[in-house]
XYZ file of C-alpha atoms in Angstrom:
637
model
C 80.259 38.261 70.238
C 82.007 37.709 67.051
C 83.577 41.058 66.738
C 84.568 40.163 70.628
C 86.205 36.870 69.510
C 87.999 38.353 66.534
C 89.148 40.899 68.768
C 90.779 38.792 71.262
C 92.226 36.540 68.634
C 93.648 39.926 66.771
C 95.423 40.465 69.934
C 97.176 36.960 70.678
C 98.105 36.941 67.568
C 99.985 40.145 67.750
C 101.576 39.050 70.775
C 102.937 35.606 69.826
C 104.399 37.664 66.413
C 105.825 39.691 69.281
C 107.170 36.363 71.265
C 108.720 34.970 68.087
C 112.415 33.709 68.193
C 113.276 35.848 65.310
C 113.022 36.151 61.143
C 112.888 32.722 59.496
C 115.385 31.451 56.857
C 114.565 32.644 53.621
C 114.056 29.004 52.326
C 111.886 27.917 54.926
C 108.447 28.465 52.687
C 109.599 26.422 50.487
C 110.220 23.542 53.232
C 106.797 24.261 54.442
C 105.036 23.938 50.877
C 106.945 20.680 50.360
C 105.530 19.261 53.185
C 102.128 20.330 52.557
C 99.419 17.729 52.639
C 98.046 16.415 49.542
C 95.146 18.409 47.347
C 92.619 15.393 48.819
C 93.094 16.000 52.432
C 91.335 19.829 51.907
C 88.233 19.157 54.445
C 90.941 17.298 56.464
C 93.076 21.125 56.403
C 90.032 22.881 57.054
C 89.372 20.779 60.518
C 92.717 21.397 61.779
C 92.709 24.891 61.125
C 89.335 25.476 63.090
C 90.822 23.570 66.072
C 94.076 25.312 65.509
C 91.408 29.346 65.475
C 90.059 27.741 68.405
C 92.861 26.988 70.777
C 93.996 30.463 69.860
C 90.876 31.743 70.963
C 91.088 29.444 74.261
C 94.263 30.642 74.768
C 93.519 34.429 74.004
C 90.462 33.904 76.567
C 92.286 32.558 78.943
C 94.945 35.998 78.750
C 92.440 37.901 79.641
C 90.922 36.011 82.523
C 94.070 35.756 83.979
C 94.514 40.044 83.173
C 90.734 40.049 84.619
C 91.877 37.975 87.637
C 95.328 40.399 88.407
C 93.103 43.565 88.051
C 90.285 42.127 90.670
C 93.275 41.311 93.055
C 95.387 44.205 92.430
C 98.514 42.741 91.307
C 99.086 45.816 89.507
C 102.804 45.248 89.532
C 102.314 43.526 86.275
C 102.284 46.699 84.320
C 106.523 46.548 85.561
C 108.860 44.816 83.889
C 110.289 41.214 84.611
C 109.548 41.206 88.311
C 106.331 38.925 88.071
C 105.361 35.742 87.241
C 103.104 37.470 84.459
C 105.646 39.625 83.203
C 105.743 37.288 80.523
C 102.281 37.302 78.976
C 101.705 41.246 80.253
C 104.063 43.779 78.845
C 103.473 47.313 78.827
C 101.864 47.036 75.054
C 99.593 43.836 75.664
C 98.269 44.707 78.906
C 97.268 48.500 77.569
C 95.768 46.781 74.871
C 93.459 44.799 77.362
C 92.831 47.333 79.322
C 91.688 49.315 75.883
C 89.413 45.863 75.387
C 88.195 45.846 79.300
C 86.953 49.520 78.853
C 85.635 49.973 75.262
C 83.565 46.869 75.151
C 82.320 46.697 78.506
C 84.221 43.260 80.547
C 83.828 44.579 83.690
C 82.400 44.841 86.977
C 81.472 48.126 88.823
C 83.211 46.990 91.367
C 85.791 46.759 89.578
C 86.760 50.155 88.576
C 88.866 51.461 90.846
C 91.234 48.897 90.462
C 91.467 49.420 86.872
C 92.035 53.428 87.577
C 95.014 51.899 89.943
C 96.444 49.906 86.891
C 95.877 52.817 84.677
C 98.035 54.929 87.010
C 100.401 51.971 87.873
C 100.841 51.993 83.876
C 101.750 55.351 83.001
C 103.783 55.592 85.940
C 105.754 53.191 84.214
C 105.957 54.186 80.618
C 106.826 57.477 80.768
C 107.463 57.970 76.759
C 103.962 56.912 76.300
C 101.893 58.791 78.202
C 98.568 59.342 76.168
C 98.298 56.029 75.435
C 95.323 55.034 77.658
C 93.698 58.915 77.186
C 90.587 57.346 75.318
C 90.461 54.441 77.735
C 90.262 56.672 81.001
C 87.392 59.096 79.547
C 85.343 55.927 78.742
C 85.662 55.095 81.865
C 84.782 58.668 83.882
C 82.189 59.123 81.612
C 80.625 55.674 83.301
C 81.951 56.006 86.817
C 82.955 59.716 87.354
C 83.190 59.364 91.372
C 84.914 55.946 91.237
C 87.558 56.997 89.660
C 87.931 60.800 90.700
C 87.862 59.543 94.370
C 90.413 56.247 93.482
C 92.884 59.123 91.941
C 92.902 61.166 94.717
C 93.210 58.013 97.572
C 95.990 56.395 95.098
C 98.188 59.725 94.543
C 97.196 62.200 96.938
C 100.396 64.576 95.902
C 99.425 64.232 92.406
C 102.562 62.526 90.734
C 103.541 63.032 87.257
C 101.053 59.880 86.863
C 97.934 61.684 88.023
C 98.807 64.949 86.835
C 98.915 63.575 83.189
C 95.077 61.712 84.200
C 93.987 64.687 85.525
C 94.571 66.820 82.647
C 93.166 64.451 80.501
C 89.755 64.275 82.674
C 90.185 68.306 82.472
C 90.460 68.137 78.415
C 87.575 66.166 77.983
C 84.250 67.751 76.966
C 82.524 64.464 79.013
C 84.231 64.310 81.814
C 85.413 67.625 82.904
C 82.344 68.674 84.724
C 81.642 65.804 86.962
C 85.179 65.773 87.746
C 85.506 69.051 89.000
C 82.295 69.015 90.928
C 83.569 65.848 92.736
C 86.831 67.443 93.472
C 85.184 70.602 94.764
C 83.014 68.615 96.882
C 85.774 66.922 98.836
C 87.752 69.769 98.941
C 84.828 71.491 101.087
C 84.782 68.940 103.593
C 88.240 69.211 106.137
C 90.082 67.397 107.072
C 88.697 64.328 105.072
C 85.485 63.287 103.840
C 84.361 59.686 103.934
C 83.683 58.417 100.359
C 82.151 54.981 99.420
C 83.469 53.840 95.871
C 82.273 50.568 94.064
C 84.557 48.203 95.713
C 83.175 48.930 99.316
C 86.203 50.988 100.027
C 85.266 53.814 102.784
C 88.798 54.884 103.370
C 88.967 59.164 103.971
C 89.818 60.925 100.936
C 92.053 64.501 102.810
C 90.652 67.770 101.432
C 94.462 68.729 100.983
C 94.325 65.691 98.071
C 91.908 67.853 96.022
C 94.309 70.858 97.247
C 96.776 70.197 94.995
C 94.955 68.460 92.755
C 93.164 71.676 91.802
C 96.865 73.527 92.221
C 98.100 71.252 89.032
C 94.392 71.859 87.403
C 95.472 75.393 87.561
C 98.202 74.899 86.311
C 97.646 73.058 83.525
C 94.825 75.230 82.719
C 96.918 78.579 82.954
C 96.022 79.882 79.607
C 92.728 78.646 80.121
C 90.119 78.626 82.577
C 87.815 75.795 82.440
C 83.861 77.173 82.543
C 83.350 74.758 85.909
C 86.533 76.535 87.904
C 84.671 80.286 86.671
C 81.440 78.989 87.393
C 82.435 77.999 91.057
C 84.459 80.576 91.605
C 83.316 82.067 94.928
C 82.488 78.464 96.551
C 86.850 77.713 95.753
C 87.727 81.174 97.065
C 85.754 80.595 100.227
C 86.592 76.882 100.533
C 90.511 78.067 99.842
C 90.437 80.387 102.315
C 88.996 78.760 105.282
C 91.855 75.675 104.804
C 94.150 78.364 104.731
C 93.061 79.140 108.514
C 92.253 75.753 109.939
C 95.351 74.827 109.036
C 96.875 77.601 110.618
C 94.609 77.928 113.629
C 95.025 74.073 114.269
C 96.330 71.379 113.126
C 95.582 67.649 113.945
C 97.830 64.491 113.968
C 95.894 62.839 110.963
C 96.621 66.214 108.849
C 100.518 66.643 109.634
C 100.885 62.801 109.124
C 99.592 62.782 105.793
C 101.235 66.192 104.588
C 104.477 64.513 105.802
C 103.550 61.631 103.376
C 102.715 63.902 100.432
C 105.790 65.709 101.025
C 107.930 62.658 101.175
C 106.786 61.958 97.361
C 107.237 65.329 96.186
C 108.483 68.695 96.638
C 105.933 70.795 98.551
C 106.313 73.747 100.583
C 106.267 72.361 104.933
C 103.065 73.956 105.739
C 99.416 73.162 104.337
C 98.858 76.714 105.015
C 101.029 78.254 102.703
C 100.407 75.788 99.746
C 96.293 76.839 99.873
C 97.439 80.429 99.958
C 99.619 79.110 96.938
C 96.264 77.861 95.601
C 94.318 80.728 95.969
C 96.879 82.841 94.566
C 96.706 80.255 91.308
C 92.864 80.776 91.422
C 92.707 84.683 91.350
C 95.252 84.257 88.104
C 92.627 82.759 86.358
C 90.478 85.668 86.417
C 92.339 88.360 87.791
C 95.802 90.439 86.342
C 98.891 90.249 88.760
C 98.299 93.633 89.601
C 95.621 93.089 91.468
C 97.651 89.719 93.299
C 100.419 92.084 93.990
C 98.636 95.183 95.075
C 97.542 92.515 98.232
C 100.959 91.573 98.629
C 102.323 95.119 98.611
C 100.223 95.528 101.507
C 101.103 92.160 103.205
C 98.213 90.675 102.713
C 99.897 87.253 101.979
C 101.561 87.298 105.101
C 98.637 88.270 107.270
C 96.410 85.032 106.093
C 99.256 82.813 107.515
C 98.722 84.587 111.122
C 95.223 83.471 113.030
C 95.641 86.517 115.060
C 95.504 88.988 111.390
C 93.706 86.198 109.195
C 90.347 88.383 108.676
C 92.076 91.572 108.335
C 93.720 89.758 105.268
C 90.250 88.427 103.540
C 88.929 92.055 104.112
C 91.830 93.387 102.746
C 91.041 90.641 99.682
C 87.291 91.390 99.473
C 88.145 95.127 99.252
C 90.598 94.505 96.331
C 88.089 91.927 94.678
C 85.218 94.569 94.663
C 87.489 97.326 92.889
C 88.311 94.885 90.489
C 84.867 94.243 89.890
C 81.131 94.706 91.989
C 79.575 91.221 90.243
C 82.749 89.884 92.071
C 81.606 90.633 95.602
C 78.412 90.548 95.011
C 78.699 86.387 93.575
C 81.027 85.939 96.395
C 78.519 87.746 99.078
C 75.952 85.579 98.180
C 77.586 82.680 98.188
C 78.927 83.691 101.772
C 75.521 83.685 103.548
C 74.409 80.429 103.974
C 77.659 79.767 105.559
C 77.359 82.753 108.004
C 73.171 81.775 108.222
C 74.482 78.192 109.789
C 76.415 79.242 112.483
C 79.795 77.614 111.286
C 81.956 79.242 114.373
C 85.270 78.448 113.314
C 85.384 80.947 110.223
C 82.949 83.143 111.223
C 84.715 85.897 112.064
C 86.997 86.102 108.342
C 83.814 85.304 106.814
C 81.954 87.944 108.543
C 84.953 90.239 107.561
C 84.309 89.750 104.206
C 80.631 89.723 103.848
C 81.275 93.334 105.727
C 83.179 94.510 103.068
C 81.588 93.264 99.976
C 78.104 94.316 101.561
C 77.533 97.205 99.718
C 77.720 95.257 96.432
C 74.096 93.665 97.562
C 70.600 94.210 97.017
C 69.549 95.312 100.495
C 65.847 94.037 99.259
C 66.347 90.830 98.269
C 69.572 89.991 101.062
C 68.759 92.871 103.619
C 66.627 89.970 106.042
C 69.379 87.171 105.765
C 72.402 89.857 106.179
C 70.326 91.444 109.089
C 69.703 87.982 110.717
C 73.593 87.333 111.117
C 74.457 91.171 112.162
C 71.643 90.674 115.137
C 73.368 87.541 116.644
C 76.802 89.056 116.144
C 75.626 92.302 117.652
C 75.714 90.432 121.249
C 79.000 88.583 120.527
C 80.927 88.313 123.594
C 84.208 89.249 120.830
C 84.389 93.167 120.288
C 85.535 92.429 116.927
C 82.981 90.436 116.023
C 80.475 93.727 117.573
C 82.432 95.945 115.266
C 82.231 93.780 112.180
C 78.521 93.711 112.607
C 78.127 97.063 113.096
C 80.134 97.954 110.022
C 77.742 96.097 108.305
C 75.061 97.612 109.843
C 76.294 100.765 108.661
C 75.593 100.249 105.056
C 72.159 98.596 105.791
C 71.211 101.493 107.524
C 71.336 103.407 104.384
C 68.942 101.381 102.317
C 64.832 102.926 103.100
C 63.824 99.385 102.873
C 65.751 98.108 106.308
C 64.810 101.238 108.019
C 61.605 99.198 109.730
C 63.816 96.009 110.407
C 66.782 98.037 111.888
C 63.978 99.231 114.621
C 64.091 96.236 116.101
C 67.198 96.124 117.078
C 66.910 99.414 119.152
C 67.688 97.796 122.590
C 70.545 95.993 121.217
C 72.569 99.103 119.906
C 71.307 101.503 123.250
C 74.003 99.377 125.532
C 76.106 99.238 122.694
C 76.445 103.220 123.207
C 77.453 102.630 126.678
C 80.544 100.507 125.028
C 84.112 101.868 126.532
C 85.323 101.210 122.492
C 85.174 104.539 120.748
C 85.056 102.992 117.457
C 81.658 101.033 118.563
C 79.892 103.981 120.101
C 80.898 105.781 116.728
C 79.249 103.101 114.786
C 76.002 102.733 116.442
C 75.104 106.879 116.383
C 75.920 106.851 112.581
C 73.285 103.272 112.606
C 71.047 105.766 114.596
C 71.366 109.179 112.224
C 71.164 107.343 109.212
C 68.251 105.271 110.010
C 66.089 108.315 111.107
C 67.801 110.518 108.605
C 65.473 108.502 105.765
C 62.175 110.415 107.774
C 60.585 106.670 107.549
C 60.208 105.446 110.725
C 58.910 107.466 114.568
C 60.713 106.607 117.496
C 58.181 106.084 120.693
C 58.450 108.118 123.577
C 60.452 105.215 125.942
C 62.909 104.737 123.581
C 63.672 108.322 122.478
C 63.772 109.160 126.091
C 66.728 105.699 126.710
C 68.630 107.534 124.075
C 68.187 111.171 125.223
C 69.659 109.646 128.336
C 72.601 107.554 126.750
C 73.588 110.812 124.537
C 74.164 113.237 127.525
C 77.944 111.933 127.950
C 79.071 112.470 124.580
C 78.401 116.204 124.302
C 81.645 116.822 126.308
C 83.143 113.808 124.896
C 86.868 114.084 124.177
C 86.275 112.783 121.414
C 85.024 115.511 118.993
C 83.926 112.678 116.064
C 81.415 111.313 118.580
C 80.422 115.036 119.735
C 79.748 115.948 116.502
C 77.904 112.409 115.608
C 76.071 112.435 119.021
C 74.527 116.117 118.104
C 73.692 115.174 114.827
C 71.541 112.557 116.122
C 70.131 114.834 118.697
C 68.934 116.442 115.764
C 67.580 113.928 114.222
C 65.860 112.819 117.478
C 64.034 116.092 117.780
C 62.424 115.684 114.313
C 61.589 111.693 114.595
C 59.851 111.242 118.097
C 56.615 112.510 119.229
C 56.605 115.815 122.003
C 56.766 114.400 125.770
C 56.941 115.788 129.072
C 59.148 112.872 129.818
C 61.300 114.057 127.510
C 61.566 117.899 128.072
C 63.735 117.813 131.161
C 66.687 116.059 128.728
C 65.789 118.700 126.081
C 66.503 121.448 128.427
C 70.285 119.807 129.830
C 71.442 119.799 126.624
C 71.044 123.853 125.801
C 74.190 125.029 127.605
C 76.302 122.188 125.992
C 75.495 123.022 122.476
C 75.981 126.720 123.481
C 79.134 126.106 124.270
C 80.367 123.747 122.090
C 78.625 126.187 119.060
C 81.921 128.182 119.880
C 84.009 124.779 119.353
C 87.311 125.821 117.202
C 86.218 122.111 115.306
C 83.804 123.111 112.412
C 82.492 120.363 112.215
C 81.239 120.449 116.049
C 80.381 123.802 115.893
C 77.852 123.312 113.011
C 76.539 120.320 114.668
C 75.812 121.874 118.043
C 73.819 124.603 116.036
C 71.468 122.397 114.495
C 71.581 120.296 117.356
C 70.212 123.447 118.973
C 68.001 124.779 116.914
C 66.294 121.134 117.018
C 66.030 121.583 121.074
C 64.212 125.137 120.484
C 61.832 123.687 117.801
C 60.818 120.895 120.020
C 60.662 123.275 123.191
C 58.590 125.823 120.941
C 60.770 128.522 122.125
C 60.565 130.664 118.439
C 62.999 133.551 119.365
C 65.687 131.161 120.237
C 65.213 129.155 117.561
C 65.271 132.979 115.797
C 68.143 134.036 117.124
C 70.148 130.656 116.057
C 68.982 131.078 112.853
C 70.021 133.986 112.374
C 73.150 133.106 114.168
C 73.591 135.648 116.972
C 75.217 133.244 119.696
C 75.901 136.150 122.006
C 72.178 136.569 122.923
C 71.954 133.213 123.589
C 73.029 133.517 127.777
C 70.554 136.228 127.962
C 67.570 134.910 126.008
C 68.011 131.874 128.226
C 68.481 132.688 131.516
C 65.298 135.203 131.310
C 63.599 132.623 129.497
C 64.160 129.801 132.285
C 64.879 131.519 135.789
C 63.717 128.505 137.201
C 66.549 126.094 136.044
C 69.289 129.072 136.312
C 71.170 127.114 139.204
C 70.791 123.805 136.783
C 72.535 125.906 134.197
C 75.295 127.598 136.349
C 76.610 123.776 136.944
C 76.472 122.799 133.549
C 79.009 125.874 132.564
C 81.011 125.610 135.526
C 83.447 122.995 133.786
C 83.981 124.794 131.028
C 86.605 127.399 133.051
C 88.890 124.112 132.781
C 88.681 123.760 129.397
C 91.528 123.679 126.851
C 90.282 125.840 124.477
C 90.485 129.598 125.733
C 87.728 131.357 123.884
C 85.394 128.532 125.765
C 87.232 129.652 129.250
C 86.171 133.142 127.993
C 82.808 132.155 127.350
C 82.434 130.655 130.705
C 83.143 133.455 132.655
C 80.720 135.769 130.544
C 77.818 133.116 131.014
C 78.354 132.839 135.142
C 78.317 136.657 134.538
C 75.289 136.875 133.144
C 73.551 134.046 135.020
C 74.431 135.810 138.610
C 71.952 138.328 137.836
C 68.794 136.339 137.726
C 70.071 134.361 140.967
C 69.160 135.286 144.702
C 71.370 136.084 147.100
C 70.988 132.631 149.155
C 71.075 130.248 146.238
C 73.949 128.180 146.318
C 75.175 128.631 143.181
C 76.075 132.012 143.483
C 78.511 131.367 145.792
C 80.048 128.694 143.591
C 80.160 130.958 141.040
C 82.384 133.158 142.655
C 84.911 130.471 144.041
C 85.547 129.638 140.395
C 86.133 133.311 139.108
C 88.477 133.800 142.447
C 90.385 130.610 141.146
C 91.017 131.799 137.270
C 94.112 134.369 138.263
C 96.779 132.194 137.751
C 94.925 131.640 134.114
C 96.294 133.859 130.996
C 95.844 137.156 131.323
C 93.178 137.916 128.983
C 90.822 135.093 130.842
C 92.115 135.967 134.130
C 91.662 139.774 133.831
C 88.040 138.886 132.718
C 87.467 137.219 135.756
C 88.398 139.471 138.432
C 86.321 142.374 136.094
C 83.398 140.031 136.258
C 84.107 139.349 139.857
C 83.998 142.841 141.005
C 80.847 143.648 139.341
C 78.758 140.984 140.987
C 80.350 141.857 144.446
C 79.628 145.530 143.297
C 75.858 144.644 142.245
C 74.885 142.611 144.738
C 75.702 145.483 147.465
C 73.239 147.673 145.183
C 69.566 148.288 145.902
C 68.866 148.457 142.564
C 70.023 144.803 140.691
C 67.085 144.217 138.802
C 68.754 147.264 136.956
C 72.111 146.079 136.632
């Protein structure tokens, strides 16, 4: 209490020196020593001086009750100049000094503080020239009340003045403070468009996410040749936080929001869109970690641009997850994490960027320890209503498919990605036979006899598809089929319709198709047990396929004949070629009243106006089974 008193009396002291009229006359100690009192009257001296200390400390007492009283009631225009009836006791040095007192020793309510951190910013705001003078004072007081006054700060300046930029950065500097700080700032700036913060004083007033916006821009700032361990630390929480302001507050934007942007902007110079300041601020972010290259490769491929559109806004964070994970896997894979309890709870106003990214960072995972909680979302987006939500999750699926320890879990979504292979979108049907071929590629996992024979059924279509990416996918998983399911007689009659379309499309001018329909059919004459077919594809002697065949299976010859009749209309001319040889072949082992035969013919008769390589095969081929069917001896033919 002493060092208290002292204090105070230090301090009244100093400011009635300050008060003073001016310098006294040089003889005026000498007046004062003549009219000293007499050497008697010592106790008398010593009695007046004590009530003199005293009324100094009554008055100095009553200085700062009155300081006390102007805080509690916000009169914080006191820390001006002139305009006040306290002006005269509170200049800018005395009342920093008290509020030095307030702080270090303690003269204060909770309830209190955030008026203080008002005065505090009221005070540098006015002394420009002096702006570290209340440093010490402000960390005292975080280090007590970290979410009083980070929350005050951001209500009182919300576009972060020249005030609360210099507070700030001392709250950043600090060793005691910095933490808390930041973790308070991050917390409102997840929560849009305001989150409803009780400080000391009862105030509930909303505190706008955009406030800890650009507070964070200036923290970036400030810290551009330094990244404080809290920003690295939180990293993919700011990205993802970032990110989704940038578009809510391009996919809407309420009243409230535009109101106080207007207000920010009316204090200082800030671009006219919230939008484009967070992509400002997530630009500031990935400079803390990341070289301009990497900032401009984005922008080189209008990236920037896209995040301000809602219509392109997850093709942009793709496009940013992609160029994060070359940068660096731990990248995507901190992000990723971070990512899924967002996408676990449903949130459906980002869920399709954030499902963009997680897609594209995916393969930066442990499919072990994440495989169930990625697999959970992918299920429920699988029957999205929104195709590009469908294609997103299949992507995803994609790479899951290719870890052995989903292969089990992936099983159960068997019914889901059967009608997704009756999708009109070639890009989906694409995705769900590589899910398909990849899955029973790792040899794990049997597929029963129902759902092999759903799929048999669902595949048919795409061996003619026009597409030759999903011809050559949808034989591949043939293939696969043959080699994962157990043999059925349910399945058989689909084994057998697919023979003449891997025939033909053996002789496909794509590679790619061509190699697939050969192990696509040597697969069908495993699983039919036919070995000198699967001989003869072996050793790769397609023209004895017709014959082998047809003599092999007289009893589905007709079957057969309609299967290759489309083939005389196709594009490729060797096939048209191919056609007519088949039908040539096949009209031996047919009877004379089988409808077929006749069809057979019709087509030939119709392939004259074709080249004249196909057409002259035609009529040849014509002639001769006119010619042997008026012979007694066909079987010889």
């Amino acid at each position: 209490m002493a060092g208290r008193r002292f204090s105070l009396l230090r301090l009244f002291r100093r400011k009635k020196e300050e008060e003073s009229p001016g310098a006294a006359p040089a003889q005026q100690p000498e007046e004062v020593q003549q009219v000293q009192p007499p050497q008697e009257d010592a106790g008398q001296e010593r009695t007046e001086e004590q009530l003199r200390a005293r009324g100094r400390f009554r008055r100095a007492a009553q200085l700062v009750c009155r300081f006390i009283r102007c805080i509690w009631h916000e009169e914080a225009t006191f820390m001006a100049t002139g305009d006040t009836a306290n002006s005269d006791l509170f200049n800018a040095q005395t009342s920093a000094a008290l509020l030095d007192m307030l702080v270090e020793n303690g003269v204060y309510k909770a309830k209190q503080v955030p008026a203080i951190v008002r005065c505090i910013h009221q005070w540098l705001t006015s002394n420009v020239s002096d702006e570290h003078r209340l440093d010490k004072t402000l960390v005292l007081l975080t280090e007590a009340h970290p979410t009083d006054v980070a929350v005050t700060l951001l209500r009182s300046a919300p576009a972060c003045d020249r005030a609360a930029r210099t507070m700030w950065k001392t709250l950043i500097s600090s060793r005691g403070t910095k933490e808390p700080v930041l973790q308070i700032l991050f917390h409102v700036l997840e929560y849009w468009p305001a989150h409803r913060r009780r400080t000391s004083d009862g105030d509930e007033r909303d505190v706008f996410a955009l406030a800890a916006t650009v507070a964070l821009w200036e923290i970036l700032q400030l810290s551009h040749s330094w990244c404080p361990s809290a920003v690295k630390d939180n990293f993919p929480r700011l990205l993802l936080t970032l990110l989704f302001q940038v578009f809510i507050s391009t996919e809407e934007m309420s009243e409230q929001v535009e109101t106080f942007w207007r207000r920010c902007r009316e204090q200082r110079s800030l671009p006219p869109n919230p939008n484009r300041f967070a992509v400002q601020t997530v630009k500031a972010l990935l400079r803390q970690l990341l070289d301009e290259d990497v900032l401009m490769a984005i922008g080189r491929k209008c990236g920037w641009d896209m995040l301000l559109k809602a219509d392109s806004h997850h093709y942009a964070v793709g496009l940013l997850a992609r160029e994060l994970c070359r940068v660096s896997r731990s990248f995507g894979r901190t992000i990723a994490v971070s990512l899924l309890p967002r996408l676990s709870r449903g949130e459906p106003l980002w869920e399709l960027p954030a499902l963009a990214f997680l897609v594209e960072v995916l393969h930066c995972l442990n499919a072990r320890q994440c495989g169930p909680s990625v697999l959970q979302i992918i299920s429920r987006h699988l029957r999205s209503q929104c195709p590009e939500r469908r294609r997103l999750a299949l992507r995803g699926l994609v790479v899951l498919s290719k870890a052995p320890s989903m292969a089990k879990s992936i099983r159960s979504l068997n019914e889901s990605l059967l009608e997704l292979l009756q999708d009109e979108d070639t890009d989906t049907v694409q995705m769900t036979l590589s899910v398909f071929i990849n899955v029973l590629g790792l040899k794990i996992i049997q597929i029963s006899s129902p759902i092999a024979l759903k799929l048999l059924e669902a595949l048919q279509p795409l061996f003619d598809n026009e597409h030759s990416q999903l011809q050559q996918l949808s034989m591949l998983l043939f293939r696969e089929l043959m080699e994962a399911t157990e043999r059925s007689k349910s399945l058989k009659p689909h084994v057998y319709l697919s023979l003449v379309p891997f025939y033909f499309n053996w002789h496909d001018e794509n590679q790619r198709v061509a190699e697939a329909s050969q192990r696509a059919l040597f697969g069908a004459a495993r699983f039919l047990k036919w070995r000198d077919l699967e001989h003869l594809v072996t050793m790769e002697q397609p023209w004895r396929f017709p014959e082998c065949l047809l003599e092999k299976d007289r009893s589905r010859v007709g079957q057969y004949v309609r299967q290759a009749l489309p083939f005389l209309e196709s594009p490729e001319e060797p096939l048209r070629k191919l056609a007519i040889k088949f039908l040539g072949i096949a009209a031996r082992s047919m009877k004379q009243e089988q409808p077929e035969l006749q069809l057979i013919c019709q087509a030939l008769q119709g392939m004259t106006d074709d080249s004249p390589a196909v057409s002259n095969l035609a009529i040849e081929t014509l002639h001769i089974i006119r010619a042997v069917r008026r012979t007694s001896f066909f079987p010889f033919w």
